[in-house]
Amino acid sequence: MTRPGLPRLLAETRSGVLLFSITPPKRSTAEERIKEIAEVTLHRLSGLDLDGLILYDIDDESDRNPVERPFPFLATLDPARYYETHLSAWPQPVIIYRCVGKYAEDELSDWMRDADPERVLGVFVGPSSGGKSVRTGLRRAQELRAAVRPELPLGAVVIGERRDEHLRMLAKQDRGASFFISQVIYHVNETKNLISDYYYECRAREVQPRTIIFTLSLCGSLKTLEFLRWLGVDVPRWLENALRHSADPLTESYKHCLDIARDLRDYCEHLGVPYGFNVENVSIRKTEIEATTRLAADVAALLGR
Amino acid sequence: MTRPGLPRLLAETRSGVLLFSITPPKRSTAEERIKEIAEVTLHRLSGLDLDGLILYDIDDESDRNPVERPFPFLATLDPARYYETHLSAWPQPVIIYRCVGKYAEDELSDWMRDADPERVLGVFVGPSSGGKSVRTGLRRAQELRAAVRPELPLGAVVIGERRDEHLRMLAKQDRGASFFISQVIYHVNETKNLISDYYYECRAREVQPRTIIFTLSLCGSLKTLEFLRWLGVDVPRWLENALRHSADPLTESYKHCLDIARDLRDYCEHLGVPYGFNVENVSIRKTEIEATTRLAADVAALLGR
């Protein structure tokens, strides 16, 4: 029996979804090099049993945090264009992120109309701060989808560090979101608080909880740690200590990511909240990229695949 | 090969120590009833593979918290007298808690001089708030022990919720403490922060970390939860949600206590910090007492016994 495609897995809130996420190459990259990167990426992912691929849409978030960004911001290729032009050999569905504030309403509507809902899913991301001037707001983007392309499966981001995030999730659900993808998780306790609040609020409202996909990301260096912090990821002190003192922070964080995955899997199974994982790589170092691929395989094994 | 006694296990910082703790009966209890309670307790514990028994010394801590105490304070028998009079059949060492502020210096010195350091260990507890008037302060009690009975193994309490607790632990170590017993733990993350801070500080000072014994306690009702909160125990929101909504909070908290034990065991093994567990019962309900005995057996199994 073949496993159903990602849209159906999410529509039926089946647990155990496994995704991998990538950031498209920088815009300044030469065409030949982009082709090469895409090929290497597809080759690396071909050995993994994934339900889909996430393509991020990177926004300049310098407004989010007055502190200098640890890694400089560089504009990246449009994720939908990168997918169409260079990843057409990818056999599974893709989830295209959209930082909606970057786009005019027409651009968003056109893209949604053209997307094949069997192969493409969307995730709308709102502006990183309230003061930012946007071309399309999150609420408006959700309305556009409802009007022009309700068939397109829509996801939303979830940030465990925010208070009352479970109420925000339910509001997004009311406006069409049918699954959630978390920010990078390093703090299992905060995440369990969120899952718990969400679960009991769904129960009180007699609403079916939607799949939450937890993002795991290795942290192979203090620079990466600093970057995660800058993004607002809450890293527990004991883990920071470990990464700071370890001769091999990559191995340390590998162990921790697997522990997180096991813990969240068990917790969601116990409560009965549909869940999945997204394995992400934020580094460009070869050792970290390879370790991330191994991590995805280990998480697949945790999910019984 | 027989297992070494508790004083040696702690002196050699061997991991996997297992203790059980009890609160002596109330002072108002009839002599016959006290005897009965002691017999039932010893019978219940006889099936467990324990390294020792903790006897608490209860102080009126109403100064700790202006909110009304969920369970009323009732004076209990002196732990050393209860041990000598009613628990002499107990074959293992005992750890006698001393809320030092309750005692005159002479009383403490006399007790220490009489105690057999092969069978009795002490834990000094300071006053529950700074404003409390005390007969002997914690620092002074530590000095007395150094002067009159340095052979008596001395432990200290550790409260993961306090900031810089690892520095306090090292200061207590300098004043003679050779092991630590935690307050009830419901928040693994805070506890890992503390273990981590302690471990790296020991490493920086080139000091051997001493055994930390983690106290586990079931929470079978919202009333017990309220009491734990009153005592200053930090209960994660997701666990509070679970206990609040569960038809069977005892089973829910049982699962969680075992998860905590497994998690802390793995974490301490990973870092190389000597550890142990103390299983405590704060309730008088029969189902909870029985479940606590089962929990101790399950924790023993986790420790490979």
mmCIF file of C-alpha atoms in Angstrom, chain A residues 163 187 189 192-194 196-197 200 203 236-239 241-242 245-246 252 255-256 263 267 270, chain B residues 163 187 189 192-194 196-197 200 203 236-239 241-242 245-246 252 255-256 263 267 270:
data_model
loop_
_atom_site.group_PDB
_atom_site.id
_atom_site.type_symbol
_atom_site.label_atom_id
_atom_site.label_comp_id
_atom_site.label_asym_id
_atom_site.label_seq_id
_atom_site.Cartn_x
_atom_site.Cartn_y
_atom_site.Cartn_z
ATOM 1 C CA ARG A 163 2.234 33.592 25.134
ATOM 2 C CA HIS A 187 13.041 24.108 24.435
ATOM 3 C CA ASN A 189 9.119 22.355 27.944
ATOM 4 C CA LYS A 192 4.820 20.991 25.546
ATOM 5 C CA ASN A 193 3.126 23.950 27.217
ATOM 6 C CA LEU A 194 1.947 25.107 23.811
ATOM 7 C CA SER A 196 -1.050 21.200 25.912
ATOM 8 C CA ASP A 197 -2.762 24.604 25.811
ATOM 9 C CA TYR A 200 -7.254 21.495 25.778
ATOM 10 C CA ARG A 203 -11.253 20.081 23.289
ATOM 11 C CA PRO A 236 17.760 26.377 27.534
ATOM 12 C CA ARG A 237 20.737 27.355 29.665
ATOM 13 C CA TRP A 238 21.930 23.762 30.122
ATOM 14 C CA LEU A 239 22.071 23.294 26.379
ATOM 15 C CA ASN A 241 26.386 25.474 28.540
ATOM 16 C CA ALA A 242 26.865 22.176 26.735
ATOM 17 C CA HIS A 245 31.917 23.835 26.604
ATOM 18 C CA SER A 246 31.767 20.931 24.194
ATOM 19 C CA GLU A 252 26.026 17.386 21.353
ATOM 20 C CA LYS A 255 21.895 14.011 20.513
ATOM 21 C CA HIS A 256 19.671 16.780 21.832
ATOM 22 C CA ASP A 263 10.060 13.430 23.705
ATOM 23 C CA TYR A 267 3.995 13.467 24.297
ATOM 24 C CA HIS A 270 0.062 10.334 24.660
ATOM 25 C CA ARG B 163 18.993 31.383 40.586
ATOM 26 C CA HIS B 187 10.387 20.749 36.062
ATOM 27 C CA ASN B 189 14.374 21.767 32.360
ATOM 28 C CA LYS B 192 18.987 20.322 34.010
ATOM 29 C CA ASN B 193 19.960 23.994 34.085
ATOM 30 C CA LEU B 194 21.069 23.567 37.671
ATOM 31 C CA SER B 196 24.660 21.869 34.088
ATOM 32 C CA ASP B 197 25.649 25.065 35.920
ATOM 33 C CA TYR B 200 30.677 23.304 34.668
ATOM 34 C CA ARG B 203 34.999 21.717 36.348
ATOM 35 C CA PRO B 236 5.140 23.235 34.202
ATOM 36 C CA ARG B 237 1.912 24.515 32.669
ATOM 37 C CA TRP B 238 1.448 21.430 30.462
ATOM 38 C CA LEU B 239 1.611 19.190 33.495
ATOM 39 C CA ASN B 241 -3.162 21.213 32.431
ATOM 40 C CA ALA B 242 -2.876 17.417 32.384
ATOM 41 C CA HIS B 245 -8.132 17.757 33.032
ATOM 42 C CA SER B 246 -7.272 14.161 33.746
ATOM 43 C CA GLU B 252 -0.796 10.912 34.824
ATOM 44 C CA LYS B 255 3.989 8.486 34.137
ATOM 45 C CA HIS B 256 5.522 11.911 34.433
ATOM 46 C CA ASP B 263 15.480 11.938 31.689
ATOM 47 C CA TYR B 267 21.366 13.474 31.501
ATOM 48 C CA HIS B 270 25.820 11.792 29.854
#
